[in-house]
Amino acid sequence: MRKTMWFMMVLVGVLGLVAQAEIIRSTDYGVGADTYVANDIGSLSPDANFGTENRMRLRNNSNNRLRVAYLRFDLQDVLTDPTGAYLMFETTWMKSGGKIVDVYGLTDESLDTWIESGAGGITFNTAPGLDPADPGQLVLDESRTTFLGTFQTSSEAAPVILTTNPLDLDLAGFIASKTNGLITLLMVGQDDETEIATKEHDTYMAPTLVLPDSNDIVARAYDPVPAPYTTVSPSLDVLTWTNPDPNNPGETITCDVYFGATEPNALLPNYGLDLLAAGVTGNSVALPPLEQFKTYYWMVNIHDSSFPDRTVPGFVWVFDTFNAAPVVNAGDDQYVWLNKAVVSTTSDADTYLRDDTPRGDLGFMDIRGASSWAFRGYLRFDLSSLSAMGPGEIENVSLTLTKVGGASRNDAVTNDRFALYGLNDVEGNTPQNWSEAGLIPDNAGAEWTFPLDLESGRLTNLDDTVEGITEIIDGDGGVGTTITVSGEALVNFLKSRIDDNGLVTFVIANPATNDRGYGLGTKENDDPDSRPLLTLTYTPDSAPNDGNAVVTLSAEATDDGLPDPPGAMTYKWTQVSGPDVEIDPDDVLETQVELSEVGYYVFQFEADDGQLSAADTVQIYVGYDACDAAQNMPDYTPIASDLNSDCYVDLLDFAILASEWLDCSSLDCP
């Protein structure tokens, strides 16, 4: 496909500026386009699009065959003097020559952005400048088109290059009247078909517009917001656009912005618009308050310091306020909580057994294995609060331990050197309420044997040799390496303990027989990340909605009823952030969502009146429990005497106070 951009005959010796030059623009430049529409009887459908064809077909026999050509030329970067403008075409086929072609200009600039092909591609029934007509007939919309003149096809066989005569086809006045730099032409032929190459043709010339007199290539402001011919809310308070780069590197672009509600007059400077802002160095200006049901016009003139005495006038951009965006409220932020327990807790007691010295105050458990003796860890979690919730289901269980320094040996931790067991609550075993301040081998229960007795029922084997247990070592075996245990056997053991009194004791051993050992962090470790961590979710059988928090999203939306049609709003709820949630239905004012995880969720409600839309967001916090939800409210004020921060002042707080009763921190303490 041949590309025809522009041809310049006289150049000014500066970068980027072309002055006193003939300019040639084909439909292949910028947003140029070429195609035809048809309204035949029983042949070419008025709903068909032909934008991908390599020809335009011209025919009008006022009976049963009608094909009208559409052209668009992009002159948005031309500071134009259109005197003497003419067109050039190349024919691909003619049934007979010497036919007169009538040319019309599309005067409604809001219609210049018709689509050549693809989605929304132009058809006879959607073509700008045409009114509905019976098959085979043509009715021009005279309020949106103007007759420009004619040209005559050649009597020679195709291919022939046709050139229009400015005396017969006066394009200059129409081009000069345009304020958006886009030139749309309609071409209507006579009976017997003439076919003209489009820009899609591989070998023939694309339709071309020639501007022979004193035209400059310039860089204008572009990409206006709001876009031309759009309807905006009267609340719009800023205009933005994109500035071109300076002609010379290092120079600057400044802008003068003109604005008003009076229809532009091409005979007046700046189309009669008022100066809104001068010398703007950026790409936006604030707007004065807008009125509803008005049309506004604006333009941005460019000053490039590369050419101090030169002003590049902008195009006139148009928008209106014939509608106001809906007013929406997504509702107040909400603070709710789960009806299940999401547990992430460290141990409430931990030690290791070695000799007759209690070691519960250390920041590590020494886990060591040899052929005839061992150091073993004892680790307890208090899940009694779950027991108080009644029978339930456990999921998402994991126990994580971290290797630390300080132990008698610092060998690499491996799966073969780590084994986990659950302490069963049977007669003779260490009681579940053992004290880390006093537990030693001599007062440990019957489970303390060497080697460990796994057949007596005193211990539940939770090693990775058990089916369903997963034991993941993450790291190189050195300090910082983590051991994470999960699986069905661990779930079952925890459930058995929750169904009892909620105290859960694990025994940690090193199966090695060649004297190898390492340390695991305890709750006393200075690094919180190195302390034991048990995570799980516990859902009581009595909990509604599987323990999830059910929240009602309730929005309000009002509108002015415009545009009409549709005269009604559509709604949409979407999730902005947080754990994934299904919203169903999502197209109503009020809906419910089920939130299964602790954390913040943000939802957006949008109302659309068919032209303008507005949105608002609502934040939901889901807490572990009611206290956690309350503590995350922005206006939460803790009770000074709630010493354990559980939102209640009770005997537990008194116990904390009593434990420090008469303690003194003064410099004159007795």
XYZ file of C-alpha atoms in Angstrom:
670
model
C 0.000 0.000 0.000
C 1.442 3.312 -1.085
C 1.830 6.001 1.596
C 1.328 9.610 0.467
C 2.150 12.073 3.215
C 2.986 15.570 1.990
C 5.257 17.086 -0.623
C 6.994 20.406 0.031
C 8.559 22.440 -2.739
C 10.042 25.397 -0.862
C 11.635 24.862 2.562
C 12.608 27.355 5.229
C 15.991 26.404 6.673
C 14.860 25.620 10.190
C 13.991 22.316 11.777
C 10.330 21.290 11.624
C 8.854 24.377 9.915
C 7.747 24.434 6.302
C 6.641 27.759 4.865
C 5.573 28.976 1.414
C 5.101 25.351 0.349
C 2.744 23.308 -1.746
C 1.273 20.632 0.485
C -0.100 17.342 -0.756
C -2.272 15.313 1.596
C -3.688 11.909 0.772
C -6.378 10.038 2.634
C -3.559 7.884 4.008
C -2.241 10.700 6.193
C -3.205 11.058 9.851
C -6.861 10.192 10.395
C -7.663 10.398 6.698
C -10.168 7.894 5.311
C -11.854 6.819 2.077
C -14.734 4.469 1.310
C -18.204 4.407 -0.200
C -21.735 3.625 0.944
C -24.485 1.956 -1.073
C -28.287 1.949 -1.198
C -29.014 -0.476 -4.001
C -32.150 -2.466 -4.660
C -31.338 -6.129 -4.201
C -27.582 -5.703 -4.605
C -25.467 -3.748 -2.097
C -27.099 -3.337 1.309
C -27.511 0.053 3.010
C -26.212 -1.654 6.160
C -22.983 -2.855 4.527
C -19.556 -1.341 5.140
C -16.926 -1.210 2.392
C -14.072 0.538 4.219
C -11.492 -2.177 3.534
C -11.980 -2.195 -0.246
C -9.272 -0.803 -2.518
C -11.794 1.168 -4.569
C -14.585 3.716 -4.179
C -17.617 3.150 -6.392
C -19.612 6.135 -7.712
C -23.022 5.572 -9.274
C -26.489 7.128 -9.157
C -29.123 6.123 -11.665
C -32.010 7.349 -9.457
C -33.640 4.001 -9.933
C -31.974 0.998 -8.343
C -28.247 1.701 -8.011
C -26.713 4.247 -5.641
C -23.074 4.397 -4.457
C -21.668 7.538 -2.778
C -17.958 8.066 -2.055
C -16.754 9.455 1.297
C -13.336 11.095 1.758
C -11.653 12.588 4.812
C -8.423 14.591 4.681
C -6.414 15.442 7.802
C -5.150 19.054 7.796
C -4.854 19.375 11.561
C -1.189 20.346 11.379
C -1.519 22.721 8.441
C -1.667 26.489 8.850
C -3.520 26.756 5.617
C -4.242 29.159 2.817
C -6.586 26.979 0.749
C -6.553 29.194 -2.335
C -6.428 27.062 -5.464
C -6.939 23.754 -3.643
C -7.728 20.794 -5.891
C -8.165 17.020 -5.779
C -6.375 14.196 -7.576
C -7.689 10.648 -8.079
C -6.706 7.578 -10.030
C -9.454 5.544 -11.668
C -9.378 1.754 -11.513
C -12.371 1.076 -13.768
C -15.068 3.004 -15.659
C -18.103 1.619 -17.423
C -18.202 4.823 -19.453
C -16.340 8.109 -19.200
C -17.156 11.779 -19.270
C -19.473 11.613 -16.262
C -20.138 14.572 -13.974
C -19.400 14.023 -10.273
C -21.038 16.343 -7.715
C -18.939 17.092 -4.613
C -20.406 18.128 -1.256
C -18.727 19.196 1.962
C -19.845 17.980 5.389
C -20.430 21.126 7.451
C -21.295 19.538 10.811
C -17.859 19.120 12.362
C -19.206 16.825 15.069
C -19.681 14.210 12.327
C -16.163 14.398 10.857
C -14.926 11.459 12.930
C -16.951 8.801 11.084
C -15.353 5.352 11.156
C -14.015 3.927 7.917
C -14.251 0.212 8.769
C -14.560 -2.240 11.631
C -16.818 -1.748 14.634
C -19.141 1.179 13.947
C -17.932 1.407 10.347
C -19.839 3.801 8.094
C -22.857 2.511 6.136
C -25.517 4.262 4.074
C -27.865 4.121 7.044
C -25.297 5.730 9.368
C -23.448 7.994 6.913
C -23.195 11.638 8.035
C -24.953 14.122 5.768
C -27.516 11.673 4.393
C -31.169 11.362 5.328
C -33.087 8.070 5.205
C -34.123 7.198 1.662
C -35.895 4.456 -0.256
C -33.661 1.860 -1.944
C -31.932 3.328 -4.973
C -32.595 6.893 -3.823
C -30.417 9.638 -2.316
C -31.599 12.365 0.063
C -28.938 14.792 1.262
C -29.226 16.460 4.660
C -28.934 20.051 3.488
C -28.496 21.304 7.050
C -25.219 19.384 7.311
C -23.856 19.484 3.754
C -23.012 22.144 1.212
C -22.550 21.836 -2.558
C -18.960 22.665 -3.564
C -18.884 21.994 -7.300
C -18.160 19.282 -9.832
C -15.498 17.477 -11.805
C -15.738 15.284 -14.867
C -14.370 11.788 -15.313
C -12.101 11.002 -18.241
C -13.320 9.310 -21.359
C -10.088 7.322 -21.476
C -9.897 3.799 -20.134
C -8.599 3.288 -16.610
C -6.153 3.827 -15.071
C -6.338 7.588 -15.451
C -5.286 10.286 -12.978
C -8.060 12.863 -12.590
C -7.329 16.419 -11.434
C -10.126 18.777 -10.434
C -10.286 22.387 -11.580
C -10.680 25.009 -8.810
C -12.946 26.975 -11.139
C -15.430 24.082 -11.251
C -14.825 22.686 -7.773
C -14.090 25.483 -5.314
C -12.711 23.801 -2.203
C -11.026 26.899 -0.762
C -14.005 28.483 0.966
C -15.097 25.214 2.540
C -11.593 24.393 3.810
C -11.197 27.902 5.229
C -14.465 27.541 7.156
C -13.336 24.429 8.983
C -12.260 24.826 12.599
C -11.130 21.259 13.326
C -8.696 20.556 10.482
C -10.752 17.627 9.140
C -12.218 17.828 5.638
C -15.037 15.403 4.774
C -16.214 15.297 1.167
C -19.129 13.382 -0.389
C -18.935 12.514 -4.083
C -22.082 11.605 -6.047
C -21.709 10.289 -9.597
C -24.111 9.639 -12.459
C -25.360 6.441 -14.070
C -22.702 3.982 -15.204
C -20.145 3.235 -12.560
C -16.826 4.960 -11.964
C -14.342 3.334 -9.595
C -11.528 5.292 -7.914
C -8.556 3.836 -6.023
C -8.546 4.154 -2.231
C -5.541 4.266 0.079
C -5.910 0.487 0.412
C -4.844 0.003 -3.221
C -1.372 -1.509 -3.534
C -0.323 0.269 -6.730
C -2.670 3.138 -7.581
C -2.564 6.615 -6.063
C -4.730 7.318 -3.024
C -7.204 10.223 -3.206
C -5.173 13.393 -2.695
C -5.832 17.005 -1.730
C -3.338 19.578 -3.020
C -2.880 22.969 -1.342
C -0.636 24.952 -3.705
C -0.391 28.352 -1.984
C 1.530 29.506 1.124
C 0.830 26.743 3.623
C 2.832 25.943 6.740
C 3.255 22.685 8.585
C 2.728 23.526 12.247
C 2.358 21.792 15.583
C -0.889 22.539 17.394
C -2.294 21.655 20.783
C -4.113 18.320 20.607
C -5.969 15.656 22.647
C -8.423 18.052 24.328
C -10.260 16.961 27.458
C -13.200 17.050 27.302
C -13.133 15.557 23.832
C -14.896 17.567 21.116
C -18.683 17.345 20.971
C -19.029 15.477 24.241
C -21.543 16.172 26.970
C -20.036 16.840 30.376
C -21.313 17.517 33.848
C -21.685 21.170 34.872
C -19.298 20.302 37.696
C -16.392 20.170 35.214
C -13.757 22.554 36.556
C -10.660 22.113 34.384
C -9.669 21.951 30.715
C -6.640 19.910 29.654
C -4.810 19.248 26.410
C -1.449 18.035 25.115
C 1.182 20.499 23.962
C 3.494 19.829 21.010
C 7.244 19.731 21.518
C 9.120 22.964 20.790
C 10.478 23.248 17.266
C 14.014 23.683 18.627
C 15.261 21.600 21.583
C 15.485 23.624 24.770
C 12.841 26.149 23.756
C 9.483 26.485 25.510
C 5.810 26.265 24.633
C 3.316 28.699 26.161
C -0.402 28.807 25.530
C -3.223 31.327 25.390
C -6.592 29.749 26.125
C -9.832 31.249 24.825
C -13.244 30.201 26.085
C -16.883 31.175 25.825
C -20.483 30.209 25.231
C -20.999 32.399 22.153
C -20.989 30.576 18.833
C -17.597 31.131 17.156
C -17.345 33.757 14.434
C -14.555 33.076 11.940
C -14.431 36.780 11.050
C -13.377 37.808 14.556
C -9.968 37.329 16.214
C -9.897 34.019 18.055
C -13.421 33.393 16.781
C -14.762 35.973 19.203
C -13.967 33.871 22.271
C -12.814 35.509 25.510
C -9.276 35.097 26.823
C -9.413 32.666 29.748
C -5.682 32.383 30.507
C -2.531 33.785 28.886
C 1.039 32.503 28.928
C 0.120 29.085 30.296
C 3.249 26.935 30.562
C 1.433 23.731 31.400
C -1.417 21.895 29.763
C -4.452 22.758 31.860
C -6.509 25.705 33.068
C -9.227 26.056 35.664
C -12.740 26.743 34.428
C -15.209 29.253 35.794
C -18.487 27.712 37.010
C -20.463 26.185 34.153
C -24.195 26.421 33.602
C -26.335 23.452 32.658
C -27.903 23.223 29.190
C -25.265 25.342 27.476
C -22.731 24.793 24.701
C -19.161 25.952 25.312
C -16.300 26.595 22.895
C -12.575 26.822 23.553
C -9.253 26.944 21.745
C -5.569 26.868 22.663
C -3.147 29.088 20.739
C 0.485 27.979 20.823
C 3.562 30.199 21.185
C 6.849 28.425 20.478
C 9.881 30.404 21.675
C 11.709 28.984 18.653
C 9.695 31.593 16.685
C 9.047 34.533 19.048
C 6.839 36.452 16.618
C 4.634 33.539 15.621
C 1.292 32.323 17.005
C -0.192 29.011 15.926
C -3.969 29.274 16.291
C -5.745 26.286 17.748
C -8.843 24.547 16.551
C -12.170 25.346 18.126
C -13.225 22.556 20.470
C -16.821 22.180 21.577
C -18.585 20.563 24.519
C -21.962 20.988 26.172
C -23.559 20.583 29.582
C -26.898 19.184 28.432
C -26.668 16.601 31.185
C -25.425 16.291 34.756
C -23.673 13.237 36.118
C -25.577 11.161 38.673
C -25.000 11.898 42.347
C -23.995 8.723 44.158
C -23.225 7.597 47.693
C -21.850 4.111 48.278
C -22.768 4.244 51.960
C -20.833 4.543 55.204
C -17.713 2.520 55.908
C -18.481 -0.622 57.878
C -16.642 -2.551 60.589
C -17.710 -6.168 60.987
C -16.197 -9.412 62.233
C -16.043 -13.074 61.418
C -18.146 -15.670 63.191
C -15.141 -17.951 63.138
C -11.705 -17.737 64.669
C -8.762 -16.929 62.441
C -5.838 -17.849 64.660
C -2.266 -16.710 64.235
C -0.576 -17.158 67.588
C 2.712 -17.986 69.200
C 3.195 -20.498 72.005
C 2.123 -19.761 75.557
C 4.824 -22.083 76.978
C 8.003 -23.564 75.495
C 11.148 -25.161 76.851
C 13.474 -28.078 76.233
C 14.311 -30.999 78.504
C 17.966 -31.827 79.052
C 18.799 -32.202 82.742
C 17.481 -31.031 86.091
C 17.655 -27.338 85.114
C 14.399 -25.730 83.861
C 15.078 -23.833 80.636
C 11.748 -22.136 79.909
C 13.214 -18.644 80.005
C 15.589 -19.123 77.057
C 15.105 -17.778 73.555
C 15.728 -21.197 72.017
C 14.933 -24.881 72.389
C 17.999 -27.119 72.029
C 16.946 -30.057 69.815
C 19.686 -32.703 69.858
C 19.870 -36.399 69.055
C 22.458 -39.032 69.907
C 22.628 -42.814 70.170
C 21.669 -43.067 73.857
C 20.285 -39.671 74.913
C 18.442 -36.644 73.539
C 17.412 -33.030 74.180
C 13.756 -32.536 73.274
C 11.539 -29.493 73.004
C 8.141 -29.004 74.591
C 5.823 -26.476 73.005
C 2.293 -25.523 74.066
C -0.449 -23.407 72.494
C -3.544 -22.269 74.344
C -6.618 -22.734 72.122
C -9.089 -22.829 74.998
C -10.993 -19.891 73.480
C -11.821 -22.149 70.534
C -13.056 -24.867 72.858
C -15.437 -22.315 74.344
C -16.967 -21.791 70.893
C -18.236 -25.358 70.815
C -17.707 -28.110 68.236
C -16.461 -26.969 64.871
C -14.246 -27.516 61.863
C -10.565 -26.664 61.449
C -8.869 -25.612 58.209
C -5.831 -23.719 56.935
C -3.589 -25.256 59.614
C 0.182 -24.811 59.749
C 2.872 -24.854 62.442
C 6.056 -22.926 61.672
C 9.311 -23.120 63.644
C 12.517 -21.211 62.936
C 16.126 -22.216 63.450
C 18.050 -19.824 65.716
C 21.458 -19.649 67.328
C 22.393 -20.304 70.961
C 21.998 -24.090 71.089
C 24.762 -26.492 72.092
C 25.233 -27.445 68.439
C 24.555 -25.591 65.216
C 24.139 -28.381 62.687
C 21.937 -27.958 59.649
C 18.273 -28.664 60.242
C 16.900 -31.270 57.825
C 13.797 -33.420 57.537
C 15.780 -36.378 58.887
C 16.779 -34.367 61.972
C 13.311 -33.078 62.796
C 10.295 -34.956 64.134
C 7.060 -33.587 65.593
C 4.719 -35.378 67.987
C 1.489 -34.428 69.707
C 1.182 -35.011 73.455
C -2.006 -36.955 74.124
C -4.005 -36.275 77.274
C -3.738 -39.746 78.825
C -3.053 -40.864 82.370
C 0.610 -40.743 83.279
C 1.574 -38.187 80.640
C 2.824 -34.716 81.420
C -0.328 -32.684 82.152
C -1.276 -30.172 79.443
C -0.961 -27.300 81.918
C 2.738 -27.955 82.588
C 4.883 -24.990 83.599
C 7.876 -23.966 81.514
C 9.452 -22.655 84.719
C 9.640 -26.119 86.240
C 9.401 -28.867 83.629
C 12.484 -31.146 83.598
C 13.015 -34.828 82.701
C 12.543 -35.943 86.306
C 9.000 -34.537 86.563
C 7.954 -35.132 82.965
C 5.280 -37.732 82.289
C 5.485 -41.258 81.002
C 5.875 -40.049 77.407
C 9.466 -39.060 78.299
C 11.330 -42.182 77.201
C 14.390 -42.947 75.191
C 13.794 -43.829 72.535
C 10.300 -42.399 72.241
C 7.520 -44.955 72.556
C 5.121 -44.411 69.651
C 3.138 -47.593 70.275
C 1.716 -46.808 73.721
C -0.724 -44.128 72.536
C 0.954 -41.445 74.606
C 2.087 -39.506 71.533
C 0.510 -38.801 68.150
C 3.072 -39.118 65.384
C 3.091 -35.944 63.274
C 6.372 -36.629 61.472
C 6.479 -36.521 57.686
C 6.745 -40.305 57.712
C 2.998 -40.244 58.473
C 0.651 -40.197 55.486
C -0.943 -36.774 55.027
C 1.751 -34.793 56.854
C 3.730 -32.216 54.879
C 7.008 -31.002 56.356
C 8.701 -28.199 54.420
C 12.238 -27.016 55.194
C 12.717 -23.542 53.719
C 16.345 -22.430 53.735
C 19.846 -23.849 53.672
C 19.551 -25.454 57.096
C 21.286 -22.570 58.848
C 19.950 -19.851 61.129
C 16.726 -18.423 59.688
C 15.667 -21.695 58.079
C 11.998 -22.435 58.748
C 10.188 -25.724 59.269
C 6.482 -25.710 58.366
C 4.253 -28.652 59.213
C 0.723 -29.111 57.871
C -1.644 -31.873 56.885
C -4.683 -33.892 57.875
C -3.029 -35.676 60.808
C -2.129 -32.303 62.347
C -5.709 -31.094 61.837
C -7.100 -34.183 63.544
C -4.757 -33.849 66.521
C -5.637 -30.186 67.007
C -9.342 -30.966 66.804
C -8.965 -33.623 69.496
C -7.338 -31.079 71.786
C -9.887 -28.330 71.046
C -12.687 -30.792 71.744
C -11.030 -31.386 75.146
C -9.777 -28.238 76.871
C -7.871 -26.465 74.081
C -4.365 -26.872 75.526
C -2.135 -28.296 72.784
C 1.360 -29.624 73.533
C 3.876 -30.661 70.893
C 7.065 -32.617 71.541
C 9.969 -31.917 69.171
C 12.719 -34.485 68.744
C 15.842 -35.016 66.659
C 15.889 -38.619 65.348
C 19.629 -38.392 64.605
C 21.779 -40.915 66.469
C 25.164 -39.381 65.652
C 24.983 -36.397 68.023
C 23.589 -33.641 65.833
C 21.607 -30.659 67.016
C 20.270 -27.154 66.413
C 18.185 -24.477 68.102
C 14.556 -23.487 67.440
C 13.153 -20.122 68.497
C 10.841 -19.801 71.500
C 8.333 -17.145 72.503
C 11.149 -15.495 74.483
C 13.275 -14.972 71.370
C 14.133 -11.329 70.715
C 13.118 -11.681 67.058
C 9.312 -11.976 66.778
C 9.710 -13.647 63.381
C 11.689 -16.481 64.993
C 9.027 -17.419 67.523
C 6.757 -20.463 67.072
C 3.699 -19.703 64.937
C 0.485 -21.700 64.748
C -2.137 -20.602 62.214
C -5.587 -22.045 61.649
C -9.201 -21.158 60.994
C -11.849 -22.556 63.344
C -15.503 -22.425 62.328
C -18.043 -23.457 64.978
C -20.801 -25.736 63.726
C -23.287 -23.178 65.022
C -21.803 -20.266 63.017
C -24.061 -18.859 60.260
C -22.723 -18.462 56.709
C -19.796 -20.777 57.425
C -18.482 -18.185 59.855
C -18.076 -15.541 57.156
C -19.131 -11.930 57.639
C -22.159 -11.047 55.496
C -22.283 -7.364 54.589
C -25.019 -5.412 52.839
C -23.698 -2.913 50.308
C -26.338 -0.209 50.021
C -25.908 2.781 47.722
C -27.958 5.829 46.816
C -28.086 7.435 43.358
C -30.025 10.399 41.983
C -30.042 11.875 38.490
C -31.678 14.621 36.437
C -33.347 12.132 34.079
C -31.121 13.103 31.153
C -30.431 12.061 28.511
C -33.866 10.804 27.518
C -33.673 8.185 26.161
C -32.680 6.252 28.153
C -33.971 8.439 30.989
C -32.811 5.861 33.533
C -29.621 4.841 35.276
C -27.712 1.583 35.301
C -25.699 0.487 38.325
C -22.490 -1.458 38.842
C -20.735 -2.709 41.982
C -17.067 -3.691 41.592
C -14.313 -4.629 44.003
C -11.347 -2.260 44.192
C -9.140 -4.060 46.717
C -9.035 -6.787 49.327
C -9.346 -10.567 49.178
C -11.405 -11.664 46.171
C -15.163 -11.500 46.658
C -18.052 -12.497 44.407
C -20.655 -9.737 43.988
C -23.971 -11.146 42.789
C -26.068 -9.360 41.758
C -23.759 -6.461 40.943
C -26.188 -4.240 38.991
C -28.499 -3.136 41.808
C -28.474 -0.424 44.448
C -28.331 -2.928 47.294
C -26.583 -6.273 47.355
C -24.903 -8.590 49.831
C -21.358 -9.937 49.874
C -19.845 -12.700 51.962
C -16.393 -11.878 53.351
C -14.318 -14.824 54.486
C -10.999 -13.245 55.473
C -9.766 -10.661 57.942
C -8.690 -7.358 56.424
C -9.813 -4.304 54.485
C -12.098 -4.514 51.465
C -12.971 -1.591 49.189
C -15.970 -1.671 46.863
C -16.971 0.874 44.217
C -20.501 1.764 43.209
C -21.021 3.435 39.825
C -24.199 4.909 38.359
C -24.394 5.609 34.613
C -27.165 7.600 32.940
C -26.118 6.476 29.466
C -23.862 9.463 28.888
C -22.219 10.443 32.154
C -21.333 8.373 35.173
C -20.264 8.910 38.761
C -18.754 6.585 41.330
C -18.164 6.366 45.058
C -16.355 3.828 47.227
C -17.067 2.196 50.554
C -14.550 0.467 52.818
C -15.326 -2.628 54.866
C -13.043 -3.861 57.623
C -13.457 -7.477 58.704
C -12.019 -8.148 62.142
C -11.014 -11.330 63.892
C -13.738 -10.567 66.402
C -15.918 -7.681 67.541
C -13.093 -6.166 69.594
C -10.693 -6.198 66.662
C -13.346 -4.575 64.455
C -13.942 -1.863 67.056
C -10.219 -1.185 67.484
C -9.880 -0.529 63.742
C -12.555 2.159 63.694
C -11.038 5.620 63.156
C -12.728 7.048 66.272
C -11.891 4.135 68.576
C -10.766 5.215 72.057
C -9.331 2.456 74.265
C -10.407 2.167 77.887
C -7.442 3.074 80.083
C -8.080 0.228 82.524
C -8.425 -2.394 79.769
C -4.891 -3.581 80.428
C -5.011 -6.622 78.127
C -6.722 -4.711 75.283
C -9.598 -7.169 74.910
C -12.223 -4.385 75.004
C -13.463 -5.506 78.436
C -12.477 -4.386 81.915
C -12.629 -7.542 84.008
C -10.684 -9.759 86.411
C -8.055 -10.460 83.770
C -7.126 -6.791 83.838
C -7.186 -6.863 87.636
C -4.773 -9.804 87.581
C -2.344 -7.783 85.487
C -2.677 -4.880 87.885
C -2.282 -7.146 90.917
C 0.851 -8.735 89.493
C 2.511 -5.328 89.562
C 0.863 -4.082 92.757
C 3.244 -1.920 94.811
C 5.964 -2.189 92.149
C 7.987 0.998 92.021
C 9.910 2.703 89.232
C 10.744 5.954 91.026
C 14.259 7.048 91.947
C 13.306 7.002 95.630
C 11.689 3.572 95.773
C 12.167 1.906 99.188
